[in-house]
Coordinates of C-alpha atoms in Angstrom, one line a residue:
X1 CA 12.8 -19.9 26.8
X2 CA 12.8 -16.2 26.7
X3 CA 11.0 -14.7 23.7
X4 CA 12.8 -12.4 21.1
X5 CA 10.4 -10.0 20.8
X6 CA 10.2 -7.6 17.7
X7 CA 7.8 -5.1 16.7
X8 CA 6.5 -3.6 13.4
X9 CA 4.7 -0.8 13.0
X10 CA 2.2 0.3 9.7
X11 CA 1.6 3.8 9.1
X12 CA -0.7 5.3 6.6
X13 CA -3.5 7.9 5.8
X14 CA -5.9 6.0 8.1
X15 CA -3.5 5.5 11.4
X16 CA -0.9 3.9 12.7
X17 CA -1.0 0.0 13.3
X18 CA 1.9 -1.7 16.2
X19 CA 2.4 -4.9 16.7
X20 CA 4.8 -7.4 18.7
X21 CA 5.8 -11.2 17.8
X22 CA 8.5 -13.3 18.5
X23 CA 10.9 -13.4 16.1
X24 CA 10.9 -17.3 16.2
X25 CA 6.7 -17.5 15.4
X26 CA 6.2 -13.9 13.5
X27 CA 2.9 -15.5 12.7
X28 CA 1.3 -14.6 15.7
X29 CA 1.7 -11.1 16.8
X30 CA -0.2 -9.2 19.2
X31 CA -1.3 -5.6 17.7
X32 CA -2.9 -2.2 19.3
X33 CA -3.7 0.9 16.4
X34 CA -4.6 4.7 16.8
X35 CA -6.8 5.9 14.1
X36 CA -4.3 9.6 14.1
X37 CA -2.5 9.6 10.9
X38 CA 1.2 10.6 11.7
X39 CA 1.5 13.9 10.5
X40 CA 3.7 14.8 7.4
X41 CA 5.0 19.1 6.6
X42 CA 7.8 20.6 5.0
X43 CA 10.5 18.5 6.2
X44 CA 8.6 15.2 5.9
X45 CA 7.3 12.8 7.9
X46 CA 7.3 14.0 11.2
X47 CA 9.3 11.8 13.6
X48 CA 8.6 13.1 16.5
X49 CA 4.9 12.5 16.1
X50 CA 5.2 9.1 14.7
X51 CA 7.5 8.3 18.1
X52 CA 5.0 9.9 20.3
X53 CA 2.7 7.2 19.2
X54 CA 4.8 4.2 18.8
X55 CA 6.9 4.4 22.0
X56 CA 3.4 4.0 24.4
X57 CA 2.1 0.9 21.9
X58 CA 5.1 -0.4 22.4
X59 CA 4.9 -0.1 26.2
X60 CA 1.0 -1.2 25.9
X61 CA 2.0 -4.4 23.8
X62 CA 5.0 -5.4 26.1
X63 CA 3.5 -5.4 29.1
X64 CA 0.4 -7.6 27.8
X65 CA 3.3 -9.9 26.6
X66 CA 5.1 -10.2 30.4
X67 CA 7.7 -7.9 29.7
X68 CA 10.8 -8.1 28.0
X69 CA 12.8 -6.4 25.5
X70 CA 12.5 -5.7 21.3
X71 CA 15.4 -6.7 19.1
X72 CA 14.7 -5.0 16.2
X73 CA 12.0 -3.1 14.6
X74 CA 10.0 -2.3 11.2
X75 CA 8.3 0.4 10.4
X76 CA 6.6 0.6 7.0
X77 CA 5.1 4.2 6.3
X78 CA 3.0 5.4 3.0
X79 CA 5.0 7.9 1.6
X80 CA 8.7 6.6 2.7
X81 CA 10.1 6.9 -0.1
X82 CA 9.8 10.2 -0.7
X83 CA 8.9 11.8 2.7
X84 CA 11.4 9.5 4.9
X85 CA 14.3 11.7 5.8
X86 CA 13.5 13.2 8.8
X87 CA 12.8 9.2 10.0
X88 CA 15.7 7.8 8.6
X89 CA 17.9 10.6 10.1
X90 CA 16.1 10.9 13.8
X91 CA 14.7 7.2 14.3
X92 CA 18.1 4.9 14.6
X93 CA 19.1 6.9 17.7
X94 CA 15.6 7.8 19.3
X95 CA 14.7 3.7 19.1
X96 CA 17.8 3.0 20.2
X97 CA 17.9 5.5 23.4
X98 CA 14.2 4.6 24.1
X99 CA 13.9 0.8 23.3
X100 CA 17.2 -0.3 23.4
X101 CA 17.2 -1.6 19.5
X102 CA 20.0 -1.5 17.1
X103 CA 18.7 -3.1 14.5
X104 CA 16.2 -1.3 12.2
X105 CA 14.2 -1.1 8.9
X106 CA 12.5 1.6 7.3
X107 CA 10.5 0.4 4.7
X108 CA 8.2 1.9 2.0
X109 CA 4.7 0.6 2.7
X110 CA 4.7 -1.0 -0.8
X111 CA 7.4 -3.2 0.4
X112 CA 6.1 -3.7 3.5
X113 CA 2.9 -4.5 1.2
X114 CA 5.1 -7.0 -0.7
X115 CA 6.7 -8.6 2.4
X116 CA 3.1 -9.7 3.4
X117 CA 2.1 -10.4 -0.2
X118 CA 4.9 -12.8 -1.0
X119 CA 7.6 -12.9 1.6
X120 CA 11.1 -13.3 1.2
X121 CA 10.2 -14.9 -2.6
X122 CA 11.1 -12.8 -5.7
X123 CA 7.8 -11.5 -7.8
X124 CA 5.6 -8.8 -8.7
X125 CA 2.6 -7.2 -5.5
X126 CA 0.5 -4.6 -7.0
X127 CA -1.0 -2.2 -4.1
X128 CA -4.1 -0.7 -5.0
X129 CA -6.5 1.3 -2.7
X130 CA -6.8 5.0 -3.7
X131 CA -4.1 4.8 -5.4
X132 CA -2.1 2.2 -7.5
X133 CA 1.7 0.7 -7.7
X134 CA 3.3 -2.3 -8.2
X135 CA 6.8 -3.8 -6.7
X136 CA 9.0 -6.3 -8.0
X137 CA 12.2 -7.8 -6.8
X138 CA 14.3 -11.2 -8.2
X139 CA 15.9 -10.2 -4.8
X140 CA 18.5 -8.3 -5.9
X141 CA 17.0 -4.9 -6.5
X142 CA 13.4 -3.4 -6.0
X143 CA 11.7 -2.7 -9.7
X144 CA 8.8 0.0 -9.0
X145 CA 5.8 1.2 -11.5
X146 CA 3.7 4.0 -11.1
X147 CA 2.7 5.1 -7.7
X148 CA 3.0 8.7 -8.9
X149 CA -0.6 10.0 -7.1
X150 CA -3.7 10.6 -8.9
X151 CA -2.5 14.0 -11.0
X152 CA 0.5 11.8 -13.0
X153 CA -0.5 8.4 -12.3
X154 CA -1.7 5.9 -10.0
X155 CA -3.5 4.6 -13.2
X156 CA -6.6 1.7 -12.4
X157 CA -6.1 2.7 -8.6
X158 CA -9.7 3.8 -6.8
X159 CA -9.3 7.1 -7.4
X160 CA -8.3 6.9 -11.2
X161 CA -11.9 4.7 -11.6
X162 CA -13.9 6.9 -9.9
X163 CA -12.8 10.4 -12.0
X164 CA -13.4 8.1 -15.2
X165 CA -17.0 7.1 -13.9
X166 CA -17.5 11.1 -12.8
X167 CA -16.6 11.9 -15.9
X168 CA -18.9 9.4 -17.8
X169 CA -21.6 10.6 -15.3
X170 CA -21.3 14.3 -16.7
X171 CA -21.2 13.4 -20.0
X172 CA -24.3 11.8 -19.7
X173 CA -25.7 15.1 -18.5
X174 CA -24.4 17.1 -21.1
X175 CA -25.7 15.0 -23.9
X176 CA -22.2 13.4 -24.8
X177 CA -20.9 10.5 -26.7
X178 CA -19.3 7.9 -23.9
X179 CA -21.8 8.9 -20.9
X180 CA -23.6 6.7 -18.5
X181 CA -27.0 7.4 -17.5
X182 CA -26.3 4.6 -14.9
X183 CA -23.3 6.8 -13.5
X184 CA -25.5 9.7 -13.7
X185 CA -28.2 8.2 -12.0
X186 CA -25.7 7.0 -9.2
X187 CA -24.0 10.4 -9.4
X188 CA -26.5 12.2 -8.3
X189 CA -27.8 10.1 -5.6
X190 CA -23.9 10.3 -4.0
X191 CA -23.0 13.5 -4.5
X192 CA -26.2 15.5 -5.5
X193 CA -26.9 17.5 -8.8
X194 CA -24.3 17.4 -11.1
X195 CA -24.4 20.8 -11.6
X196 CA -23.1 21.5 -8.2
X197 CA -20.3 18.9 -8.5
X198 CA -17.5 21.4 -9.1
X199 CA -18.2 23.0 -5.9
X200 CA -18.6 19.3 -4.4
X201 CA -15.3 18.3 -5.4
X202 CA -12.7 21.1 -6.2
X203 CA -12.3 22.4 -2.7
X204 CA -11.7 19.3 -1.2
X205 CA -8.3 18.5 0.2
X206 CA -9.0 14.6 0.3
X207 CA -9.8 14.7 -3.3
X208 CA -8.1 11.6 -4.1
X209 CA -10.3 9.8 -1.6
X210 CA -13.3 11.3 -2.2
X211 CA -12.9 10.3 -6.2
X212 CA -11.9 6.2 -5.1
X213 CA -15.1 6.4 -3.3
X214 CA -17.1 6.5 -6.5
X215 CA -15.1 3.6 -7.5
X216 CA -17.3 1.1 -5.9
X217 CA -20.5 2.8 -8.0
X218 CA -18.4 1.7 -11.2
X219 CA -18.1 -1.6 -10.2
X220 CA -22.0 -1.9 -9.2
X221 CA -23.1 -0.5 -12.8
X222 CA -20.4 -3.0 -14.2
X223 CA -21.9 -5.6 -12.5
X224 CA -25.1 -4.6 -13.5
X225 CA -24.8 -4.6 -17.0
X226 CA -23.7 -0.7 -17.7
X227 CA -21.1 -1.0 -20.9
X228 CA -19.6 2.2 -20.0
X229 CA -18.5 0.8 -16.2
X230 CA -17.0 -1.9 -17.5
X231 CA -15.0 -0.1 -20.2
X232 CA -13.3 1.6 -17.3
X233 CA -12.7 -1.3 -16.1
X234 CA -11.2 -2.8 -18.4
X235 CA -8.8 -0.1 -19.0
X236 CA -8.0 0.0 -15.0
X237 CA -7.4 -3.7 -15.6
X238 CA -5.1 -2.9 -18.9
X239 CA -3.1 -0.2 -16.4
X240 CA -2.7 -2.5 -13.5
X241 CA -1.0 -5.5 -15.8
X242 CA 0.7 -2.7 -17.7
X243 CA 2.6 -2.1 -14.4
X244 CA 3.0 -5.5 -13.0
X245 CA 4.7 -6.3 -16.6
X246 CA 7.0 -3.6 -16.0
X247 CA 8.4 -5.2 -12.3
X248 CA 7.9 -8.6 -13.0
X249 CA 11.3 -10.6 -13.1
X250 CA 11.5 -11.8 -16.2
X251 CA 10.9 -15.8 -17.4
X252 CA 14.9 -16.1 -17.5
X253 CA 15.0 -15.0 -14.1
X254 CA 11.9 -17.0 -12.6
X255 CA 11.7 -20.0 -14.6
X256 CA 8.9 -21.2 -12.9
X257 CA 7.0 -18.3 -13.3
X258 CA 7.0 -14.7 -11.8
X259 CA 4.4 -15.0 -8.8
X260 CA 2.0 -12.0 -8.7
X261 CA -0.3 -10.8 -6.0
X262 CA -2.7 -8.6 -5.7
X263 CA -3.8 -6.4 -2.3
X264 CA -5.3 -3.8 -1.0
X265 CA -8.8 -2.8 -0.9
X266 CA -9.6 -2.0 -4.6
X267 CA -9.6 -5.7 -5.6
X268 CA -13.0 -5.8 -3.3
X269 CA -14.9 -4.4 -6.3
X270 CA -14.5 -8.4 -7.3
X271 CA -15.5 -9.8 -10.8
X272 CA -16.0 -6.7 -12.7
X273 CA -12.3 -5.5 -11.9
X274 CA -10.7 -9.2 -11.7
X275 CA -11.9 -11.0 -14.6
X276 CA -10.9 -8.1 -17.2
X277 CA -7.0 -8.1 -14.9
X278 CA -6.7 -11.5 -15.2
X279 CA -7.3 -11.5 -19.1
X280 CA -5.0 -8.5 -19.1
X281 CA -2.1 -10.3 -16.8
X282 CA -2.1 -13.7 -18.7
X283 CA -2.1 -11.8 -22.3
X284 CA 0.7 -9.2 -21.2
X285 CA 2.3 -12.0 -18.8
X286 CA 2.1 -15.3 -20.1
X287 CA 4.5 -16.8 -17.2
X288 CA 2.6 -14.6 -14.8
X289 CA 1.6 -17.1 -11.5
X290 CA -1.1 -15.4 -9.9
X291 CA -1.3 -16.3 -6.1
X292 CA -3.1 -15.4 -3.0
X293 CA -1.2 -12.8 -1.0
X294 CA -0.4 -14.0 2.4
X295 CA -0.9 -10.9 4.7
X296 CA -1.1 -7.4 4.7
X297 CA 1.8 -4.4 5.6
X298 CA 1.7 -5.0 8.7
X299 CA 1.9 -8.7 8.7
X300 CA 5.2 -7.8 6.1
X301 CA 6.5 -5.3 8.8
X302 CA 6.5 -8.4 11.0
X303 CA 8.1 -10.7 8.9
X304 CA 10.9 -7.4 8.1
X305 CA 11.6 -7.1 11.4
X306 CA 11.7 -11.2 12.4
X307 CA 14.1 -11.4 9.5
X308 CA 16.5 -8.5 10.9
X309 CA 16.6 -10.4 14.5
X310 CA 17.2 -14.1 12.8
X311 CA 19.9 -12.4 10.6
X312 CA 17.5 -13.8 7.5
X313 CA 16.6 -10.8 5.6
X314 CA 16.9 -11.8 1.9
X315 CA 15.0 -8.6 0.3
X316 CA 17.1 -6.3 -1.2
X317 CA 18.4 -3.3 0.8
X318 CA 17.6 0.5 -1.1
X319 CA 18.6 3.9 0.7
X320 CA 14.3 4.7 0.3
X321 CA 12.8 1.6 -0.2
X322 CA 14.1 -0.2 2.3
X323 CA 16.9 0.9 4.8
X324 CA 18.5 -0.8 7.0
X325 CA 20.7 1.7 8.9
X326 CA 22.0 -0.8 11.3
X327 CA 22.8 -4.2 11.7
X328 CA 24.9 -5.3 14.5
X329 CA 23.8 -7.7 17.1
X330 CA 21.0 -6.4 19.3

């Protein structure tokens, strides 16, 4: 029996990640990756770029698989919602001319985040990395908190602990109330004097990044004993459930609890993050149902684009979130 090949793509600040399943086993999918972020300007996303990546994966990963052709694709990208046009205008007729595909779905990476979370099941999936947002659907519409970047938001996320433990750092050196002389002393051996962190950190144009990766020093002092680490913790823990309270489907509409999973890279700082969140969740969600998330965005690009060839898609369509420009038969 011929395979019904489909292929979802992942793009975010670290690359872009391809991979091809058959729609009948999604589970095992074949994937290449080029570490190039896609670029983004004025009008967006750039499509043409993303293609000029995509179209020779694809190529790659066919011919490993014997051949054939691809049904339907996914592509989830970080920044979608807001940055998408130029895809959503330029990719259903480029895919279709160069792959043959008519059926398509543009996804927000937090939904492509949920999809691997949780599925096709309604819930709550808070994202964190860098940043921070949570996702919600009782599959009729998406529900979305924070994910406003680290100037108005993204509140908890990696880059939101690791200003908070700068800040305790400096306060320490200035002879404060609130500072750290653990986050001073881990400061310093990071970044250098803290005098000279200013000049260290203002000019940057990953600031963002450069502030989550102070996040993992937080969760060391935490773990270590430091009361000022795991205040901030705490509080990224109070932020996080704040947000997954807001997109949770309410007890009415998941009587057997609102499922809620957690993923992305921040959760790695373990114990000292999870213990507060999972206070937090069951005192600001009492019919909160923590479980393990499943896969990753890409896995959920896999199962998006499965779901478009089997006709099974059951997550709600949205003209950013997730758009489905076509839909007739491949």
């Amino acid at each position: 029996m011929t395979a019904r090949w489909v292929l979802a793509v992942d793009s975010g600040g670290s690359g872009l990640r391809t991979a091809l399943a058959d729609a009948s086993n999604p589970a095992r999918a074949d994937s290449v990756e080029s570490r190039e972020p896609v670029r983004t300007g004025d009008g967006g996303i750039d499509a043409g770029h993303l293609l000029a990546q995509l179209l020779p994966m694809a190529r790659t990963l066919l011919d490993r698989a014997g051949g054939g052709t691809v049904s339907a694709v996914a592509i989830g990208a970080a920044g979608m919602a807001t940055l998408g046009d130029r895809l959503r205008a330029e990719l259903p007729t480029a895919l279709a001319e160069s792959l043959g595909v008519r059926r398509l779905a543009l996804a927000a990476d937090a939904v492509t985040a949920y999809a691997g979370a949780l599925g096709q099941r309604p819930g709550a999936v808070v994202a964190a990395g860098t940043g921070m947002i949570a996702m919600g659907t009782d599959l009729t519409a998406w529900h979305r908190a924070d994910g406003w970047g680290h100037l108005l938001g993204d509140c908890g996320g990696g880059a939101w602990i690791g200003r908070a433990g700068l800040e305790a750092a400096l306060r320490a050196h200035d002879g404060r109330r609130g500072g750290s002389a653990a986050l001073l002393a881990r400061m310093e051996s990071v970044f250098g004097p803290a005098q000279e962190m200013p000049g260290v950190l203002y000019p940057r144009p990953d600031r963002p990044a450069v502030l989550a990766s102070f996040a993992p020093e937080v969760g060391r002092c935490a773990a270590q004993g430091d009361a000022v680490s795991a205040s901030i913790l705490a509080g990224a823990a109070r932020h996080i459930a704040e947000a997954t309270e807001a997109v949770c489907p309410s007890a009415a509409e998941a009587p057997g609890g609102c499922e809620v999973a957690l993923t992305g890279g921040l959760f790695k700082l373990g114990d000292p993050l999870l213990v507060p969140l999972r206070s937090e969740l069951s005192g600001q969600l009492p019919h909160a149902r923590p479980v393990p998330a499943a896969g990753d965005p890409l896995a959920g690009a896999v199962l998006l684009a499965a779901a478009l060839a089997t006709d099974s898609l059951r997550l709600p369509r949205h003209p950013t979130l997730l758009h489905v420009p076509t839909e007739q038969g491949s």
